[in-house]
Tab-separated table of C-alpha atoms in Angstrom:
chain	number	residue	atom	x	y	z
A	179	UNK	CA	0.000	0.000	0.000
A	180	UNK	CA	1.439	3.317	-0.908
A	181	UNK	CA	2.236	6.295	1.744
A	182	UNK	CA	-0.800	8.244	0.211
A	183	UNK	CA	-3.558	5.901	0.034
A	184	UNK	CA	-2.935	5.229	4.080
A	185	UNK	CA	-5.033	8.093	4.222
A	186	UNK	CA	-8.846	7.398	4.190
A	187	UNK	CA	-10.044	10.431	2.571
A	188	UNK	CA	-12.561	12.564	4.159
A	189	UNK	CA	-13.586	16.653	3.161
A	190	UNK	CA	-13.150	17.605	6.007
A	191	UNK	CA	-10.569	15.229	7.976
A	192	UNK	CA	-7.386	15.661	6.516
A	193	UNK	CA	-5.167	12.741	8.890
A	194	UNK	CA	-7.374	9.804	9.343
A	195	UNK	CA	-5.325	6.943	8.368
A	196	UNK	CA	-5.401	3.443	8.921
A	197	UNK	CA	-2.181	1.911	10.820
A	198	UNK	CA	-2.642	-1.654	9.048
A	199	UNK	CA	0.195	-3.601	7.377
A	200	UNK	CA	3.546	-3.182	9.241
A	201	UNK	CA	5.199	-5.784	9.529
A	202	UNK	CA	5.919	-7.456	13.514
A	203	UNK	CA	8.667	-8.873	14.235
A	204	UNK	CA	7.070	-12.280	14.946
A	205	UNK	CA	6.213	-12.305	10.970
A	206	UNK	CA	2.846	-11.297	11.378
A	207	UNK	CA	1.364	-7.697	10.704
A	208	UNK	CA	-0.838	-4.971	11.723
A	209	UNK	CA	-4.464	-5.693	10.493
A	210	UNK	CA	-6.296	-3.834	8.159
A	211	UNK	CA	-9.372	-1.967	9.763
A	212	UNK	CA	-8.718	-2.115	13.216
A	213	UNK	CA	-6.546	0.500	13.985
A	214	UNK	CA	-6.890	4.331	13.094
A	215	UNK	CA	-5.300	7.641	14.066
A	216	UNK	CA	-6.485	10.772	12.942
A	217	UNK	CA	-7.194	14.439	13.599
A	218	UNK	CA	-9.794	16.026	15.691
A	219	UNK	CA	-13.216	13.599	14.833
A	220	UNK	CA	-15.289	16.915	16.295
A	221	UNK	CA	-15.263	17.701	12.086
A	222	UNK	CA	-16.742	14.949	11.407
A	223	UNK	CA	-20.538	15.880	9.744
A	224	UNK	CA	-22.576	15.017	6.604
A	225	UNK	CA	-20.920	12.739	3.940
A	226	UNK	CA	-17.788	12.026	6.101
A	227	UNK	CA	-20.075	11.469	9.391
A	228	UNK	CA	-21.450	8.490	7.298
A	229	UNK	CA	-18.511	7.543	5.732
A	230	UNK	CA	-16.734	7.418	9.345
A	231	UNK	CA	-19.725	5.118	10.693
A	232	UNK	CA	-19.414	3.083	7.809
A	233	UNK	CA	-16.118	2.107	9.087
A	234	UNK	CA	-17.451	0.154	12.045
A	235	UNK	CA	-15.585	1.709	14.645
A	236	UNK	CA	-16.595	0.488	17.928
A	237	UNK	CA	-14.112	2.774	19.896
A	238	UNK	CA	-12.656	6.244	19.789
A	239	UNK	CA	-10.326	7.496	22.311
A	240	UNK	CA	-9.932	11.342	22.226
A	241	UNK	CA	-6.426	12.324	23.340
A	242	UNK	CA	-7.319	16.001	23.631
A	243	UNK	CA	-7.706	18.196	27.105
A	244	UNK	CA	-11.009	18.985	28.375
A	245	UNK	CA	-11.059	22.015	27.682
A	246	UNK	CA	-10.191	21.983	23.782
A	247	UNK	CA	-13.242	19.375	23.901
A	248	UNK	CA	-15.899	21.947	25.556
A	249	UNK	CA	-14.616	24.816	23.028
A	250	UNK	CA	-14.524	22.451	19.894
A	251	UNK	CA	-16.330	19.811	20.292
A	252	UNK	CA	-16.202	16.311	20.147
A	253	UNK	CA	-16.852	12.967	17.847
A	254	UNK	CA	-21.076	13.054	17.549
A	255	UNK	CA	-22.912	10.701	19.962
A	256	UNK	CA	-24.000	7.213	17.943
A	257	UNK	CA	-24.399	3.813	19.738
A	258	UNK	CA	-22.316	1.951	17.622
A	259	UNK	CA	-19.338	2.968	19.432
A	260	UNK	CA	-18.062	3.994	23.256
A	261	UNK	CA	-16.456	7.306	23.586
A	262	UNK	CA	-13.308	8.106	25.995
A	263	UNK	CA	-11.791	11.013	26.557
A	264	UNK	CA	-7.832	10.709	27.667
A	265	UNK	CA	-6.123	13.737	27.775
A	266	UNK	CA	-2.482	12.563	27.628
A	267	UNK	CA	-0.706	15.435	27.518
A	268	UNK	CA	-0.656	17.712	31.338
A	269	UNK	CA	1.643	20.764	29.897
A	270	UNK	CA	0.242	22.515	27.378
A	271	UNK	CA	1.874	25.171	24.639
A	272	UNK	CA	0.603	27.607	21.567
A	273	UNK	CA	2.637	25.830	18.555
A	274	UNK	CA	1.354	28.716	16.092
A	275	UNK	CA	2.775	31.452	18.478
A	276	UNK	CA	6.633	29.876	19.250
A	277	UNK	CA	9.531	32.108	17.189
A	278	UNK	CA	10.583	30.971	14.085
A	279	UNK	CA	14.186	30.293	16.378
A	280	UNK	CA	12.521	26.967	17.381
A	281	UNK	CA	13.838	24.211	16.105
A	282	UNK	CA	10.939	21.732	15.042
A	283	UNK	CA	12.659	18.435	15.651
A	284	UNK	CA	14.101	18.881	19.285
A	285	UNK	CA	11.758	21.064	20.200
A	286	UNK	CA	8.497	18.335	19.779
A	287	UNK	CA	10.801	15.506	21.279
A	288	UNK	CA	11.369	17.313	24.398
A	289	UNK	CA	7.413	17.741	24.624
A	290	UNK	CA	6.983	14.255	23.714
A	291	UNK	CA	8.986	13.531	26.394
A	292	UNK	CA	6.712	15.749	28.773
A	293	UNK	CA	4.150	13.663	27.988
A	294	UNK	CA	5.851	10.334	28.458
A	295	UNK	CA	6.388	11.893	31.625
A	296	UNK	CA	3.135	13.183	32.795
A	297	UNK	CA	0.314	10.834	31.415
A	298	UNK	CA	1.658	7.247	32.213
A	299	UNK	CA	-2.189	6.820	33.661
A	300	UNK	CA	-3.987	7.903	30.575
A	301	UNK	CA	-1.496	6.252	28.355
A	302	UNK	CA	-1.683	2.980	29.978
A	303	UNK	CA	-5.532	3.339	30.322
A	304	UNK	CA	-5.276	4.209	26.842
A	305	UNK	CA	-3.498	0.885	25.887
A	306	UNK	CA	-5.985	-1.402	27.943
A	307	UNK	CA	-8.989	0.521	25.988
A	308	UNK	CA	-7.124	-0.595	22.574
A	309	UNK	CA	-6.515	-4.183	23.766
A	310	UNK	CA	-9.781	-4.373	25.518
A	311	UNK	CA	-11.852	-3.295	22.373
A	312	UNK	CA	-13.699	-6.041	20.517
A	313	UNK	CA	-14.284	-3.568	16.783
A	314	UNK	CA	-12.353	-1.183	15.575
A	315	UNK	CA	-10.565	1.535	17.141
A	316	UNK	CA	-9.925	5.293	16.194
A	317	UNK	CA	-7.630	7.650	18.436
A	318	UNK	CA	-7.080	11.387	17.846
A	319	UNK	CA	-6.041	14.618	18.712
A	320	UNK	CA	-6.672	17.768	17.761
A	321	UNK	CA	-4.210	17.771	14.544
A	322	UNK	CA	-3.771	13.866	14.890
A	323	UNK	CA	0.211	14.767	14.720
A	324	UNK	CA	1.551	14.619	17.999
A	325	UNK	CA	-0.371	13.260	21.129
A	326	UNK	CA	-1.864	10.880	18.588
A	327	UNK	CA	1.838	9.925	17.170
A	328	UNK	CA	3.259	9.399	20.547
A	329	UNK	CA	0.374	7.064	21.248
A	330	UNK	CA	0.807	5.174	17.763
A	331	UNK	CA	4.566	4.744	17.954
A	332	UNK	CA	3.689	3.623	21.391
A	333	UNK	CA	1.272	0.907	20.442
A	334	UNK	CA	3.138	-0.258	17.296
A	335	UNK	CA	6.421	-1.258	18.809
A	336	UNK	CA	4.871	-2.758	21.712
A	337	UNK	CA	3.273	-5.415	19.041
A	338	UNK	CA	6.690	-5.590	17.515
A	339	UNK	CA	6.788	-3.637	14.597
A	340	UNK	CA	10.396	-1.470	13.925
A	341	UNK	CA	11.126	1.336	15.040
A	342	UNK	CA	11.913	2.456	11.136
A	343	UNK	CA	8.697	1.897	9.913
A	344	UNK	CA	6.790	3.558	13.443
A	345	UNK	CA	8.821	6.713	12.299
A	346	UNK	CA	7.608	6.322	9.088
A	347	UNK	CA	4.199	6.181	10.281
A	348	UNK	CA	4.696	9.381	12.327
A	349	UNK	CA	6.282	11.195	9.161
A	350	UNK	CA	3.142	10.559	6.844
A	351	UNK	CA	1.599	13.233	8.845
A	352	UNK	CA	3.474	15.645	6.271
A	353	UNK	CA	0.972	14.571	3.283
A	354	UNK	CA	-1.592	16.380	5.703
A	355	UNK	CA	0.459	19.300	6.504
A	356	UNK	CA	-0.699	21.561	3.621
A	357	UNK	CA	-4.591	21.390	4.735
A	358	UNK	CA	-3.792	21.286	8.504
A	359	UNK	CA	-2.253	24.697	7.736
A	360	UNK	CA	-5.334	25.796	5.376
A	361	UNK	CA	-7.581	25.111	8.655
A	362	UNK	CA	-5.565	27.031	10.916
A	363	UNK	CA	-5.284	30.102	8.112
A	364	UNK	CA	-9.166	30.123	7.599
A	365	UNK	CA	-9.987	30.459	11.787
A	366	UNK	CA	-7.649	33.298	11.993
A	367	UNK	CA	-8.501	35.397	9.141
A	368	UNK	CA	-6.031	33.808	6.342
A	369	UNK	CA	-3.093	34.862	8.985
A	370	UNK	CA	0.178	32.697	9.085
A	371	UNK	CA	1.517	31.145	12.157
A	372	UNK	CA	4.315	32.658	13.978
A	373	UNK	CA	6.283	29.128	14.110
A	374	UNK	CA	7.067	27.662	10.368
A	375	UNK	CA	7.068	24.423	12.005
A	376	UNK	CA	3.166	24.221	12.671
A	377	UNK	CA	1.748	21.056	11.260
A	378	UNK	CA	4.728	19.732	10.428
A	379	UNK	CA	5.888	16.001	11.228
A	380	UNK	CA	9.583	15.572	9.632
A	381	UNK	CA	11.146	11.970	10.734
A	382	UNK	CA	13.480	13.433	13.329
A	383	UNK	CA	10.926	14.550	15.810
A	384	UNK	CA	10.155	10.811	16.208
A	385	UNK	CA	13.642	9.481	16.166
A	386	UNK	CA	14.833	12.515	18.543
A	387	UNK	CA	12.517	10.798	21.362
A	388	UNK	CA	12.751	7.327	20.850
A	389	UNK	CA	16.506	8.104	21.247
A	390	UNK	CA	15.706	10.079	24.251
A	391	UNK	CA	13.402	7.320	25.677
A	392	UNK	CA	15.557	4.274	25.391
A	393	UNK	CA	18.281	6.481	26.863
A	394	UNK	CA	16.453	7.290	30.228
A	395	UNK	CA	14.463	3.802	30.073
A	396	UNK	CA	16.422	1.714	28.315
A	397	UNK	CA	13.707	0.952	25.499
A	398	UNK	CA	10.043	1.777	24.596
A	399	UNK	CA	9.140	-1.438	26.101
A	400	UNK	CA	11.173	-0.973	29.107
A	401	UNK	CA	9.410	2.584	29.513
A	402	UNK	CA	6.189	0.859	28.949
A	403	UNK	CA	6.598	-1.617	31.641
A	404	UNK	CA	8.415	0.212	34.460
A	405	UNK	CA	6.888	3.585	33.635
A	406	UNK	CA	3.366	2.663	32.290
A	407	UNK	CA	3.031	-0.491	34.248
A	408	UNK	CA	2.280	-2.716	31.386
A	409	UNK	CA	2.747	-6.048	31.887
A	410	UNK	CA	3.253	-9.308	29.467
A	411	UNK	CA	-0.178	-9.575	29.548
A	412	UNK	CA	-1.473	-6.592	28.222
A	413	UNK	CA	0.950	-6.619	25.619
A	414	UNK	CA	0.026	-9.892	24.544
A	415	UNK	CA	-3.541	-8.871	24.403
A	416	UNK	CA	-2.737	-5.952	22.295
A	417	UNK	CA	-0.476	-7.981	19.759
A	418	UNK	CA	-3.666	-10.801	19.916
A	419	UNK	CA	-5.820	-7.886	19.018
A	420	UNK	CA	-3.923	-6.163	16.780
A	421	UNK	CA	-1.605	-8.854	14.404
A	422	UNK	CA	-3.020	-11.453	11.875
A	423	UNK	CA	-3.065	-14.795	13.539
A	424	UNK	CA	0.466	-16.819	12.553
A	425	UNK	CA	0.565	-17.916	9.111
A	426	UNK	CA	-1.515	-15.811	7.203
A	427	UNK	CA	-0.559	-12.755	5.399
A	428	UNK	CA	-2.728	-9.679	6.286
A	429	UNK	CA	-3.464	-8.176	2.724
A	430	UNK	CA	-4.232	-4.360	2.479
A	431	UNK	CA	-7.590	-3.186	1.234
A	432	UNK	CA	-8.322	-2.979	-2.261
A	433	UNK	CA	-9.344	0.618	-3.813
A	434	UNK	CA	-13.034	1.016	-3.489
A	435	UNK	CA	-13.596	-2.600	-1.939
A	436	UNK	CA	-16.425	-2.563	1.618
A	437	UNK	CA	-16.189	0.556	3.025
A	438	UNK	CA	-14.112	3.622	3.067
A	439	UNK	CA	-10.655	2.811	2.869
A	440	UNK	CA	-11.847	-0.576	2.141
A	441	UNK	CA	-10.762	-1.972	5.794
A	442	UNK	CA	-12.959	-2.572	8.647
A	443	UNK	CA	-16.375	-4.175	9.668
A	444	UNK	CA	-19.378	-2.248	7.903
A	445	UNK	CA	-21.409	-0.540	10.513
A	446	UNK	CA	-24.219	-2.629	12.158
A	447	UNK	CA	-22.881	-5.911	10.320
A	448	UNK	CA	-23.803	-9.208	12.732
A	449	UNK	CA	-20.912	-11.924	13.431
A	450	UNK	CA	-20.401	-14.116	10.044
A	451	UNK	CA	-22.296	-11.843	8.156
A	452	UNK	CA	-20.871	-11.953	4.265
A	453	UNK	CA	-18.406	-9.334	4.021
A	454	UNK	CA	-17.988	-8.559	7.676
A	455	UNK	CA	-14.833	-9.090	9.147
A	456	UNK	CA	-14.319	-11.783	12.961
A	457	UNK	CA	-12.134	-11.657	15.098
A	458	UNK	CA	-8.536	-12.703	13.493
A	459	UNK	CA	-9.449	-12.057	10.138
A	460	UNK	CA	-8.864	-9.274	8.017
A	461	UNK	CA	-11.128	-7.940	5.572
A	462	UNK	CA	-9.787	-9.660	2.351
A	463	UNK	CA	-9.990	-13.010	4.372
A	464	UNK	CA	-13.848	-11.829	5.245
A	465	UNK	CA	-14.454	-10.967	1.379
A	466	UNK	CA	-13.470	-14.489	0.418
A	467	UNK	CA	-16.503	-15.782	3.010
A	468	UNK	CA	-18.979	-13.760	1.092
């Protein structure tokens, strides 16, 4: 699957993507449909509301404070999925307003690392949520750049994939930069931010704190154990949840194929229903049932 089409395009979501297809290093993979990230769902209305429901998403976790939540809004209300609200991040700071001195790269890391820091209980609580779900999942911020890349990185190298390829992840964000900028200019009357390094997401920000969290932990699994308190068990459950069962090959959606992005249960489908995918089986595999 190509960097571009891991976004699931939306008019007015501009970094919902689906984290499918990265390879652990067990030999198995990511599925398809059961992991998203993505910026702030509170856009979400019209076409793209029912686009996102028919993605079958049983779970969103909103990474945001409270407080961005009461003056923006949040995801709509629908039963077909629980809503929780885990603000992961305890320091916050105006990106748009720093000097154009700031360097982009150490200056995110050094935040990420605030927020390794500070939200071990929402991060944890944010993993058992993921590993606890039984649909699809969907976490965000407001830009779905950095509380939402900490949080992916996070959950992809705890299932084993590389840390090359969870930087890669984190990068794509920079396919999104041009209309997360767009946004901002449009709600402040077509200014520019101070900081040229709003909405970006180069590669180094992501490599600058790994570095910095294997060198005061040791690695992100160490972190996530001593620090976050997860245990082999949770881990497990989130590589159960989250990887194709051994031996089969999880295959990425086709263009067009079920619903959008072509991953994920449709909305309201029953257990075995043609087209719908169980649990350990990814949507190709669910296709073939049909």
């Amino acid at each position: 699957m190509s960097r571009q089409s891991r976004h699931i395009p939306f008019e007015r979501l501009h970094n919902f993507r689906d984290l499918g297809g990265y390879t652990a290093e067990d030999g198995r993979s990511v599925r398809w449909g059961w992991l998203y990230r993505s910026d702030s769902l509170a856009k979400l209305a019209g076409e793209d509301w029912e686009r996102f429901l028919g993605l079958g998403i049983g779970t969103v976790v909103d990474l945001r404070y409270p407080w961005e939540i009461d003056a923006r809004g949040r995801v709509p209300d629908d039963a077909s999925f629980t809503y929780h609200n885990l603000s992961i991040e305890h320091r916050p700071y105006d990106q748009p307003s720093l000097g154009p001195e700031i360097e982009v790269g150490p200056f995110l890391a050094e935040r990420y690392m605030e927020v390794a820091d500070d939200g071990v209980a929402e991060l944890r609580e944010a993993l058992e949520v993921i590993a606890a779900a039984d649909g699809p999942v969907v976490f965000h911020c407001a830009s779905g750049k950095d509380r939402t890349g900490l949080l992916a990185a996070l959950v992809l190298m705890l299932v084993g994939v590389s840390e090359a390829d969870a930087v890669e992840d984190f990068a794509l964000t920079e396919l999104a930069t041009g209309r997360l900028l767009a946004d901002w200019r449009a709600a402040h009357g077509d200014r520019e931010p101070k900081w040229p390094g709003y909405g970006r997401a180069p590669a180094e920000v992501m490599t600058l704190f790994l570095a910095a969290l294997a060198r005061r932990h040791g690695s992100v699994r160490d972190y996530a154990a001593n620090a976050l308190g997860v245990d082999e068990a949770l881990t497990e459950a989130l590589r159960e949840r989250l990887l194709t069962p051994a031996g089969v090959e999880g295959a990425a959606p086709e263009a067009g194929a079920g619903t959008a992005g072509g991953a994920g249960p449709a909305r309201g489908g029953a257990a075995g229903a043609p087209g719908t995918a169980e649990a350990g089986e990814t949507r190709t595999e669910a296709a073939g049932r049909a």
